Amino acid sequence: MFLKEFEEFLIKHKPEIQGFHPYLERAFWEMLLNGGKRFRPALLLSVVDAFAPTMLQNAFLPALALESLHTYSLIHDDLPSMDNADLRRSYPTLHKSYDEVTAILVGDALNTYSFYLLSQARLDSQVKIQLIELLSKDGGISGMVLGQALDCHFENQKLPLEKLQFIHLHKTAKLIATSLKMGALIANLSSSKAQEIYDFGLKIGLYFQIRDDIIDCTATKEEAGKTTQNDANKNSYVNLLGLDGAKEHLQRLQEEIFNILDTFDKKLKENLLKVLKDYFEGNK
Amino acid sequence: MFLKEFEEFLIKHKPEIQGFHPYLERAFWEMLLNGGKRFRPALLLSVVDAFAPTMLQNAFLPALALESLHTYSLIHDDLPSMDNADLRRSYPTLHKSYDEVTAILVGDALNTYSFYLLSQARLDSQVKIQLIELLSKDGGISGMVLGQALDCHFENQKLPLEKLQFIHLHKTAKLIATSLKMGALIANLSSSKAQEIYDFGLKIGLYFQIRDDIIDCTATKEEAGKTTQNDANKNSYVNLLGLDGAKEHLQRLQEEIFNILDTFDKKLKENLLKVLKDYFEGNK
């Protein structure tokens, strides 16, 4: 499908970094190359492929922008003052391979780079502005960064479900919803259709987070390919609802997701089912 | 002049941050409010005021975007693993007032926010894309971040003048040149004129950095309003050329700058002279 092509595109798009830094160029692209599951690009490309397959080539740069922003967030989340994680995608985290300065700066650079990539896409300027608006909103202080700040701040305080949900909505779900909506904007769907797809993405994002909490509680780090059982003090669905409660919550959400999928156009449903299946089978 | 109006605009544009974080909203805007000298916004507005004064109102958002990106870079530069500075603009640095997590996240958010602001400007989409392209290039891995990474990496190694210049060109000068060129793009100047203004900005940026090195070596922190005499191990013009050598270099550059200014249109020259004078008198 389009993910193999995206992977080739990503490898081809490694930028040359000028100057005389001994490893900045390597560090900048390393986390992007290290076999991420490309879930967000796959969501974006699923929508474009379903509604405007001739636009697929033009959607690769925006998909890479998403992956670039997501990767910066992983690098910064892993920093010593945040999650202090040693392992990510089965590789040492960037501040472990190199140093903290490099990890902070590569994260900063990938954040900015995602907007550079969007500016370079072969799309109408107006569409590009919509993509930039959306990504900067849901990827920033109104979205992902807000969620991460809340998550860190309330690490040792038990929160009610409503607040926990607010955190995950912002930390994880909005960027996933944005991935789908970016596809809808590229495919030039109506704003009501784009919104419908966005709302579906929010549910996927919550599903994703609850599932992650459960994995973090049950898997070893070899199985998960990252530092696990790291969330004992964190607000998580498992800590709040218990393992069985979290699994039940996940089950209910999964049913909702399938019900919505049934209302989607055939090709979109097919694409999304495949992406979700690939993602979750590769990440048990 | 337009800087008073810009200051009011900035204060009015403090975003409301949703959720229940006790101090994220305050921390997000605090460094922007704490009396920066608004040098980069002033450069942008100088060009717009000179060539398209009716566009001035529409140039405030892009000017704020510049200040937002610049502020993120200050917050991250001050982090413990980087310059480990306690004081900035005569206030405690963000990681001192709050904590390191907040400083990293607010920096991240301001970086992303600058592109959100550009997406919101009342300008043609094509112009906005040009602004985003320029800022993300010179503010990221091809510009400011590359310069900062080199500066940190070669902290304890003496570099030849050529490499020192490469660092400062990227770390400081490109964003200053971009500030001017963003003004030129908003004012719809020809690309050769925009390039001329950009090249002038590179010289201003180098002047700025050499002057900063000299201040860092000679001023107390009370005079400079930030941690000084912090660069003993850093590659700086003073460490490389000696204090007198650096002052001489600065003098020569100043002459070049005045020569170029003489070739500029009257109004632009007037505006820039005023901005440079205000800036340097407020920062001896």
Coordinates of C-alpha atoms in Angstrom, one line a residue:
Chain A
M1 CA 0.0 0.0 0.0
F2 CA 1.1 3.7 0.3
L3 CA 3.1 3.2 3.4
K4 CA 6.0 1.4 1.6
E5 CA 6.1 4.3 -0.8
F6 CA 6.0 6.8 2.1
E7 CA 9.0 5.0 3.7
E8 CA 11.0 5.4 0.5
F9 CA 9.9 9.0 0.3
L10 CA 11.0 9.6 3.8
I11 CA 14.5 8.1 3.2
K12 CA 14.9 10.2 0.1
H13 CA 14.0 13.4 1.9
K14 CA 16.7 13.3 4.5
P15 CA 18.0 16.9 4.4
E16 CA 21.6 17.8 4.0
I17 CA 22.7 19.8 6.9
Q18 CA 25.5 22.3 6.2
G19 CA 28.4 23.1 8.4
F20 CA 30.9 21.1 10.4
H21 CA 28.9 19.5 13.2
P22 CA 30.1 15.9 13.6
Y23 CA 26.7 14.2 14.1
L24 CA 23.9 16.7 14.0
E25 CA 22.7 15.5 10.5
R26 CA 22.7 11.9 11.7
A27 CA 20.9 12.8 14.9
F28 CA 18.3 15.0 13.1
W29 CA 17.1 12.1 10.9
E30 CA 17.9 9.1 13.1
M31 CA 14.7 9.0 15.1
L32 CA 12.6 9.5 11.9
L33 CA 14.4 6.6 10.2
N34 CA 14.3 4.2 13.2
G35 CA 11.2 2.3 12.1
G36 CA 8.4 4.3 13.5
K37 CA 5.0 2.8 12.7
R38 CA 4.0 5.8 10.6
F39 CA 0.5 5.7 12.1
R40 CA -0.2 9.4 11.6
P41 CA 1.1 9.6 8.0
A42 CA -1.0 6.4 7.3
L43 CA -4.1 8.0 8.6
L44 CA -3.6 11.1 6.5
L45 CA -2.8 9.0 3.4
S46 CA -5.8 6.8 4.0
V47 CA -8.2 9.7 3.6
V48 CA -6.4 11.1 0.5
D49 CA -6.3 7.7 -1.1
A50 CA -10.0 7.2 -0.5
F51 CA -11.2 10.5 -1.9
A52 CA -8.5 11.9 -4.1
P53 CA -6.1 9.2 -5.1
T54 CA -4.5 11.3 -7.7
M55 CA -3.4 13.7 -4.9
L56 CA -1.5 10.9 -3.1
Q57 CA 2.0 12.0 -4.3
N58 CA 1.3 15.5 -3.1
A59 CA 0.2 14.3 0.3
F60 CA 3.6 12.7 1.2
L61 CA 5.2 16.0 2.3
P62 CA 2.3 16.8 4.7
A63 CA 2.5 13.2 6.0
L64 CA 6.2 13.6 6.6
A65 CA 5.5 16.9 8.4
L66 CA 3.2 15.0 10.8
E67 CA 5.8 12.4 11.4
S68 CA 8.4 15.1 12.0
L69 CA 6.2 16.9 14.6
H70 CA 5.4 13.6 16.3
T71 CA 9.0 12.6 16.4
Y72 CA 10.1 15.9 18.0
S73 CA 7.5 15.3 20.7
L74 CA 8.9 11.8 21.4
I75 CA 12.4 13.1 21.7
H76 CA 11.4 15.8 24.2
D77 CA 9.1 13.5 26.1
D78 CA 12.0 11.2 26.7
L79 CA 14.3 13.9 28.1
P80 CA 15.7 13.4 31.6
S81 CA 13.5 16.1 33.1
M82 CA 10.4 14.6 31.5
D83 CA 10.0 10.8 31.2
N84 CA 13.8 10.1 31.5
A85 CA 13.4 7.2 29.1
D86 CA 16.5 5.2 27.9
L87 CA 14.8 3.3 25.1
R88 CA 12.5 4.3 22.2
R89 CA 11.5 2.1 19.3
S90 CA 14.0 -0.4 20.6
Y91 CA 16.9 2.1 20.2
P92 CA 18.6 4.2 22.8
T93 CA 16.8 7.6 23.1
L94 CA 18.6 10.6 21.5
H95 CA 19.9 12.1 24.7
K96 CA 21.4 8.6 25.5
S97 CA 23.0 8.2 22.1
Y98 CA 24.3 11.7 22.0
D99 CA 23.6 14.2 24.7
E100 CA 20.8 16.3 26.1
V101 CA 21.7 19.5 24.2
T102 CA 21.5 17.5 20.9
A103 CA 18.2 16.0 22.0
I104 CA 16.6 19.4 22.8
L105 CA 17.9 21.0 19.6
V106 CA 17.0 18.2 17.3
G107 CA 13.5 18.2 18.8
D108 CA 13.3 22.0 18.3
A109 CA 14.5 21.6 14.8
L110 CA 12.0 18.9 13.9
N111 CA 9.2 21.0 15.3
T112 CA 10.1 23.9 13.1
Y113 CA 10.9 21.6 10.2
S114 CA 7.4 20.2 10.1
F115 CA 6.2 23.7 9.1
Y116 CA 8.9 24.0 6.5
L117 CA 7.8 20.8 4.9
L118 CA 4.2 22.0 4.8
S119 CA 5.3 25.2 3.2
Q120 CA 7.0 23.1 0.4
A121 CA 4.0 20.9 -0.4
R122 CA 2.7 20.9 -4.0
L123 CA -0.8 22.1 -2.9
D124 CA -2.7 25.3 -3.2
S125 CA -1.4 28.0 -0.8
Q126 CA -4.8 28.2 0.8
V127 CA -4.8 24.5 1.6
K128 CA -1.3 24.7 2.9
I129 CA -2.3 27.5 5.3
Q130 CA -5.2 25.4 6.5
L131 CA -2.8 22.5 7.2
I132 CA -0.4 24.8 9.0
E133 CA -3.2 26.4 11.1
L134 CA -4.5 22.9 12.1
L135 CA -1.1 21.4 12.9
S136 CA 0.2 24.4 14.8
K137 CA -3.0 24.5 16.8
D138 CA -3.4 20.8 17.7
G139 CA 0.4 20.3 17.9
G140 CA 1.0 23.3 20.2
I141 CA -0.3 25.1 23.3
S142 CA -3.9 24.4 22.5
G143 CA -3.2 20.7 21.9
M144 CA -0.3 18.3 22.4
V145 CA 1.9 20.6 24.4
L146 CA -0.9 21.5 26.8
G147 CA -1.7 17.8 27.3
Q148 CA 1.9 17.0 28.0
A149 CA 2.3 19.9 30.4
L150 CA -0.8 18.8 32.3
D151 CA 0.3 15.2 32.3
C152 CA 3.7 16.1 33.8
H153 CA 2.3 18.6 36.3
F154 CA -0.3 16.2 37.8
E155 CA 2.0 13.2 37.7
N156 CA 1.6 12.5 41.4
Q157 CA -2.0 13.6 42.0
K158 CA -4.9 11.4 41.2
L159 CA -7.3 13.1 38.8
P160 CA -10.9 12.3 38.1
L161 CA -11.8 10.6 34.8
E162 CA -13.0 13.8 33.2
K163 CA -9.6 15.5 33.7
L164 CA -7.7 12.4 32.7
Q165 CA -9.7 12.4 29.5
F166 CA -9.0 16.1 28.9
I167 CA -5.2 15.4 29.2
H168 CA -5.3 12.5 26.7
L169 CA -7.5 14.3 24.3
H170 CA -4.9 17.1 24.1
K171 CA -1.8 15.0 24.5
T172 CA -2.6 12.3 22.0
A173 CA -6.0 12.4 20.4
K174 CA -5.9 15.9 18.8
L175 CA -2.8 15.1 16.7
I176 CA -4.4 11.9 15.5
A177 CA -7.6 13.7 14.6
T178 CA -5.5 16.3 12.9
S179 CA -3.8 13.6 10.8
L180 CA -7.1 12.5 9.4
K181 CA -8.4 16.0 8.9
M182 CA -5.2 17.1 7.1
G183 CA -6.1 14.3 4.7
A184 CA -9.6 15.6 4.4
L185 CA -8.3 19.1 3.6
I186 CA -5.9 17.8 1.0
A187 CA -8.8 15.8 -0.6
N188 CA -10.9 19.0 -0.5
L189 CA -13.8 17.4 1.4
S190 CA -16.6 19.5 2.7
S191 CA -16.0 21.0 6.2
S192 CA -18.8 18.9 7.7
K193 CA -17.2 15.7 6.3
A194 CA -13.8 16.9 7.5
Q195 CA -15.2 17.5 11.0
E196 CA -16.8 14.1 11.1
I197 CA -13.5 12.5 10.2
Y198 CA -11.7 14.7 12.8
D199 CA -14.2 13.6 15.6
F200 CA -13.6 10.0 14.6
G201 CA -9.9 10.6 15.0
L202 CA -10.4 11.9 18.6
K203 CA -12.0 8.5 19.5
I204 CA -9.1 6.7 17.8
G205 CA -6.7 8.9 19.8
L206 CA -8.3 8.0 23.1
Y207 CA -8.4 4.3 22.2
F208 CA -4.7 4.6 21.4
Q209 CA -3.9 6.2 24.7
I210 CA -5.9 3.7 26.9
R211 CA -4.3 0.9 25.0
D212 CA -0.9 2.4 25.5
D213 CA -1.6 2.6 29.3
I214 CA -2.6 -1.0 29.3
I215 CA 0.6 -2.0 27.4
D216 CA 2.7 0.1 29.7
C217 CA 1.3 -1.8 32.7
T218 CA 1.5 -5.3 31.2
A219 CA 4.3 -5.6 28.7
T220 CA 8.1 -5.8 29.3
K221 CA 10.3 -3.3 27.6
E222 CA 11.5 -5.9 25.1
E223 CA 7.9 -6.5 24.0
A224 CA 7.0 -2.9 23.8
G225 CA 10.4 -1.7 22.4
K226 CA 10.5 1.2 24.8
T227 CA 10.8 1.8 28.5
T228 CA 7.6 0.5 30.2
Q229 CA 6.1 0.2 33.7
N230 CA 7.3 3.8 34.0
D231 CA 3.8 5.1 34.7
A232 CA 3.3 4.0 38.3
N233 CA 2.9 7.6 39.5
K234 CA 1.3 8.8 36.3
N235 CA -2.4 9.4 35.8
S236 CA -3.4 6.6 33.6
Y237 CA -6.6 4.7 32.9
V238 CA -5.1 1.7 34.5
N239 CA -4.2 3.5 37.7
L240 CA -7.7 5.1 37.8
L241 CA -10.0 2.3 36.6
G242 CA -7.8 -0.7 37.4
L243 CA -6.6 -3.0 34.6
D244 CA -10.0 -4.7 34.1
G245 CA -11.8 -1.4 34.2
A246 CA -9.4 0.1 31.6
K247 CA -9.8 -3.0 29.4
E248 CA -13.6 -2.7 29.6
H249 CA -13.4 1.0 28.7
L250 CA -11.2 0.1 25.7
Q251 CA -13.7 -2.5 24.6
R252 CA -16.6 0.0 24.7
L253 CA -14.6 2.5 22.7
Q254 CA -13.7 -0.1 20.1
E255 CA -17.4 -0.8 19.5
E256 CA -18.1 2.9 19.0
I257 CA -15.2 3.1 16.6
F258 CA -16.5 0.2 14.5
N259 CA -20.0 1.7 14.5
I260 CA -18.7 4.9 13.1
L261 CA -16.5 3.1 10.6
D262 CA -19.7 1.4 9.3
T263 CA -21.0 4.9 8.3
F264 CA -17.9 5.8 6.3
D265 CA -17.5 5.4 2.5
K266 CA -16.4 1.9 1.6
K267 CA -12.8 2.8 0.5
L268 CA -12.2 5.0 3.6
K269 CA -13.4 2.2 5.8
E270 CA -11.2 -0.3 4.1
N271 CA -8.1 1.9 4.3
L272 CA -8.7 2.8 7.9
L273 CA -9.4 -0.8 9.0
K274 CA -6.1 -1.9 7.3
V275 CA -4.1 0.9 9.0
L276 CA -5.6 0.2 12.4
K277 CA -5.0 -3.5 12.0
D278 CA -1.4 -3.1 10.9
Y279 CA -0.8 -0.6 13.6
F280 CA -2.2 -2.7 16.4
E281 CA -0.8 -6.0 15.2
G282 CA 2.7 -4.5 15.1
N283 CA 2.2 -3.1 18.6
K284 CA 0.7 -5.7 20.9
Chain B
M1 CA 6.5 55.0 16.4
F2 CA 5.1 51.6 15.6
L3 CA 6.8 49.9 18.5
K4 CA 4.4 51.3 21.1
E5 CA 1.5 50.1 19.1
F6 CA 3.2 46.7 18.7
E7 CA 3.5 46.4 22.4
E8 CA -0.2 47.0 22.9
F9 CA -0.9 44.5 20.2
L10 CA 1.3 41.9 22.0
I11 CA -0.4 42.5 25.3
K12 CA -3.8 42.2 23.7
H13 CA -2.9 39.0 21.9
K14 CA -2.1 36.9 25.0
P15 CA -3.9 33.6 24.2
E16 CA -6.3 32.0 26.7
I17 CA -5.1 28.5 27.5
Q18 CA -7.8 26.0 28.3
G19 CA -7.6 23.4 31.0
F20 CA -6.6 23.3 34.6
H21 CA -2.8 23.9 34.6
P22 CA -2.1 26.3 37.5
Y23 CA 0.6 28.4 35.7
L24 CA 1.1 27.3 32.1
E25 CA -0.8 30.3 30.7
R26 CA 1.3 32.7 32.8
A27 CA 4.5 31.0 31.9
F28 CA 3.6 30.9 28.2
W29 CA 3.3 34.6 27.9
E30 CA 5.6 35.8 30.7
M31 CA 8.8 35.9 28.7
L32 CA 7.1 37.7 25.9
L33 CA 5.8 40.3 28.2
N34 CA 9.0 40.8 30.1
G35 CA 10.2 43.8 28.2
G36 CA 12.1 42.4 25.3
K37 CA 13.5 45.1 23.1
R38 CA 11.4 43.9 20.2
F39 CA 14.4 44.3 17.9
R40 CA 13.2 41.7 15.3
P41 CA 9.6 43.0 15.1
A42 CA 11.0 46.5 14.8
L43 CA 13.1 45.5 11.8
L44 CA 10.1 43.9 10.1
L45 CA 7.9 46.8 10.8
S46 CA 10.5 49.3 9.6
V47 CA 10.5 47.8 6.2
V48 CA 6.7 47.6 6.0
D49 CA 6.3 51.2 7.3
A50 CA 8.8 52.4 4.7
F51 CA 7.3 50.8 1.6
A52 CA 3.7 49.9 2.4
P53 CA 2.5 51.9 5.5
T54 CA -1.1 50.9 4.9
M55 CA -0.1 47.3 5.5
L56 CA 1.4 48.0 9.0
Q57 CA -1.6 46.7 10.9
N58 CA -1.4 43.4 9.0
A59 CA 2.3 43.2 9.8
F60 CA 1.8 43.0 13.6
L61 CA 0.9 39.3 13.6
P62 CA 4.1 38.3 11.6
A63 CA 6.1 40.6 13.9
L64 CA 4.7 38.8 16.9
A65 CA 5.5 35.5 15.3
L66 CA 9.1 36.5 15.0
E67 CA 9.2 37.6 18.7
S68 CA 7.5 34.3 19.6
L69 CA 10.2 32.2 17.8
H70 CA 13.0 34.3 19.2
T71 CA 11.6 34.0 22.7
Y72 CA 11.4 30.2 22.5
S73 CA 15.1 30.2 21.5
L74 CA 16.0 32.3 24.6
I75 CA 14.1 30.0 26.9
H76 CA 15.8 26.9 25.5
D77 CA 19.2 28.5 25.4
D78 CA 19.0 29.3 29.1
L79 CA 18.2 25.6 30.1
P80 CA 20.5 23.9 32.6
S81 CA 22.0 21.6 29.9
M82 CA 22.7 24.6 27.6
D83 CA 23.8 28.0 29.1
N84 CA 22.4 27.2 32.5
A85 CA 21.5 30.9 32.9
D86 CA 19.6 32.2 36.0
L87 CA 18.7 35.6 34.7
R88 CA 17.2 37.0 31.4
R89 CA 15.9 40.5 30.8
S90 CA 16.5 41.1 34.5
Y91 CA 14.0 38.4 35.5
P92 CA 14.6 34.9 36.6
T93 CA 14.8 32.5 33.6
L94 CA 11.7 30.3 33.1
H95 CA 13.2 27.1 34.5
K96 CA 14.2 29.1 37.6
S97 CA 10.7 30.7 38.1
Y98 CA 8.9 27.4 37.4
D99 CA 10.7 24.2 36.5
E100 CA 12.6 22.6 33.6
V101 CA 9.7 20.8 32.2
T102 CA 7.7 24.0 31.9
A103 CA 10.6 25.8 30.3
I104 CA 11.1 23.0 27.7
L105 CA 7.3 22.8 26.9
V106 CA 6.7 26.6 26.8
G107 CA 9.7 26.9 24.4
D108 CA 8.3 24.1 22.3
A109 CA 4.9 25.8 22.3
L110 CA 6.2 29.2 21.4
N111 CA 8.1 27.7 18.5
T112 CA 4.9 26.1 17.1
Y113 CA 2.9 29.1 18.0
S114 CA 4.9 31.4 15.7
F115 CA 3.7 29.4 12.7
Y116 CA 0.1 29.5 14.0
L117 CA 0.4 33.3 14.2
L118 CA 1.7 33.4 10.6
S119 CA -1.2 31.3 9.5
Q120 CA -3.6 33.8 11.0
A121 CA -2.2 37.0 9.5
R122 CA -4.4 39.0 7.2
L123 CA -2.3 38.6 4.2
D124 CA -2.5 36.7 0.9
S125 CA -2.0 33.0 1.4
Q126 CA 0.9 33.0 -1.0
V127 CA 2.7 35.7 1.0
K128 CA 2.0 33.8 4.2
I129 CA 3.5 30.7 2.8
Q130 CA 6.6 32.7 1.8
L131 CA 6.9 34.0 5.4
I132 CA 6.5 30.5 6.8
E133 CA 9.1 29.1 4.4
L134 CA 11.6 31.8 5.3
L135 CA 11.0 31.7 9.1
S136 CA 11.1 27.9 9.3
K137 CA 14.3 27.7 7.2
D138 CA 16.3 30.4 9.0
G139 CA 14.8 29.6 12.4
G140 CA 15.4 25.9 12.2
I141 CA 18.0 23.3 11.2
S142 CA 19.4 25.4 8.3
G143 CA 19.7 28.4 10.5
M144 CA 19.3 29.3 14.2
V145 CA 19.2 25.7 15.5
L146 CA 22.3 24.7 13.5
G147 CA 24.2 27.7 14.8
Q148 CA 23.2 26.9 18.4
A149 CA 24.2 23.3 18.0
L150 CA 27.6 24.2 16.6
D151 CA 28.1 26.8 19.3
C152 CA 27.4 24.3 22.1
H153 CA 29.4 21.5 20.5
F154 CA 32.5 23.5 20.0
E155 CA 32.3 25.3 23.3
N156 CA 35.7 24.2 24.5
Q157 CA 37.6 24.1 21.2
K158 CA 39.1 27.2 19.7
L159 CA 37.8 27.7 16.1
P160 CA 39.2 29.8 13.3
L161 CA 37.4 33.1 12.4
E162 CA 35.7 31.6 9.4
K163 CA 34.0 28.9 11.5
L164 CA 33.1 31.3 14.2
Q165 CA 31.5 33.5 11.6
F166 CA 29.6 30.5 10.2
I167 CA 28.2 29.9 13.7
H168 CA 27.1 33.4 14.3
L169 CA 25.7 33.8 10.8
H170 CA 23.4 30.8 11.6
K171 CA 22.8 31.4 15.3
T172 CA 22.0 35.1 15.2
A173 CA 22.3 36.8 11.8
K174 CA 19.9 34.7 9.7
L175 CA 16.9 35.4 11.9
I176 CA 17.7 39.1 11.9
A177 CA 18.0 39.1 8.1
T178 CA 14.7 37.1 8.0
S179 CA 13.0 39.8 10.1
L180 CA 13.9 42.4 7.5
K181 CA 13.0 40.1 4.5
M182 CA 9.6 39.2 6.0
G183 CA 8.9 43.0 6.0
A184 CA 10.0 43.1 2.4
L185 CA 7.7 40.2 1.4
I186 CA 4.7 41.8 3.2
A187 CA 5.5 45.1 1.4
N188 CA 5.6 43.1 -1.8
L189 CA 9.1 44.3 -2.8
S190 CA 10.9 42.8 -5.8
S191 CA 13.0 39.7 -4.9
S192 CA 16.2 41.5 -5.7
K193 CA 15.3 44.3 -3.3
A194 CA 14.2 41.8 -0.7
Q195 CA 17.5 40.0 -1.1
E196 CA 19.5 43.2 -0.7
I197 CA 17.6 43.9 2.6
Y198 CA 18.3 40.3 3.7
D199 CA 22.0 40.6 3.1
F200 CA 22.1 43.9 5.0
G201 CA 20.4 42.0 7.8
L202 CA 23.1 39.4 7.9
K203 CA 25.6 42.2 8.6
I204 CA 23.4 43.7 11.3
G205 CA 23.3 40.2 12.8
L206 CA 27.0 39.8 12.9
Y207 CA 27.4 43.3 14.3
F208 CA 24.9 42.3 16.9
Q209 CA 26.7 39.2 17.9
I210 CA 30.2 40.7 18.1
R211 CA 28.7 43.5 20.2
D212 CA 27.1 41.0 22.5
D213 CA 30.4 39.2 22.9
I214 CA 32.0 42.4 23.9
I215 CA 29.2 43.3 26.4
D216 CA 29.4 39.8 27.8
C217 CA 33.0 40.3 28.5
T218 CA 32.9 43.8 29.9
A219 CA 29.5 44.4 31.5
T220 CA 28.2 43.2 34.9
K221 CA 25.0 41.3 35.0
E222 CA 23.2 44.2 36.5
E223 CA 24.2 46.3 33.5
A224 CA 23.3 43.7 30.9
G225 CA 20.2 42.4 32.6
K226 CA 21.3 38.8 32.1
T227 CA 23.9 36.4 33.2
T228 CA 27.3 37.7 31.8
Q229 CA 30.9 36.7 31.8
N230 CA 29.5 33.3 31.1
D231 CA 31.4 32.8 27.8
A232 CA 34.9 32.2 29.0
N233 CA 35.0 28.8 27.3
K234 CA 32.8 29.8 24.4
N235 CA 34.0 30.7 21.0
S236 CA 33.6 34.4 20.9
Y237 CA 35.1 37.2 18.9
V238 CA 36.7 38.5 22.1
N239 CA 38.3 35.1 22.9
L240 CA 39.5 34.9 19.4
L241 CA 40.6 38.4 18.5
G242 CA 41.1 39.9 21.9
L243 CA 38.9 42.7 23.2
D244 CA 40.7 45.4 21.1
G245 CA 40.6 43.2 18.0
A246 CA 36.9 42.5 18.5
K247 CA 36.2 46.2 18.9
E248 CA 38.1 47.0 15.8
H249 CA 36.2 44.3 13.8
L250 CA 33.0 45.9 15.2
Q251 CA 34.0 49.3 14.0
R252 CA 34.8 48.2 10.5
L253 CA 31.4 46.4 10.3
Q254 CA 29.7 49.5 11.5
E255 CA 31.2 51.5 8.7
E256 CA 30.0 49.0 6.2
I257 CA 26.5 49.1 7.6
F258 CA 26.4 52.9 7.4
N259 CA 27.6 52.7 3.8
I260 CA 24.8 50.3 2.8
L261 CA 22.2 52.4 4.7
D262 CA 23.2 55.3 2.6
T263 CA 22.1 53.4 -0.5
F264 CA 18.6 52.7 0.9
D265 CA 15.5 54.7 0.3
K266 CA 15.2 57.7 2.7
K267 CA 12.3 56.4 4.8
L268 CA 13.8 52.9 5.2
K269 CA 17.1 54.4 6.2
E270 CA 15.4 56.7 8.7
N271 CA 13.4 53.9 10.2
L272 CA 16.4 51.5 10.5
L273 CA 18.6 54.2 12.0
K274 CA 16.0 54.9 14.6
V275 CA 15.5 51.2 15.4
L276 CA 19.3 50.5 15.6
K277 CA 19.8 53.6 17.8
D278 CA 17.0 52.7 20.2
Y279 CA 18.2 49.2 20.4
F280 CA 21.8 49.9 21.0
E281 CA 21.1 52.8 23.4
G282 CA 18.8 50.5 25.4
N283 CA 21.5 47.8 25.6
K284 CA 24.9 49.3 26.3

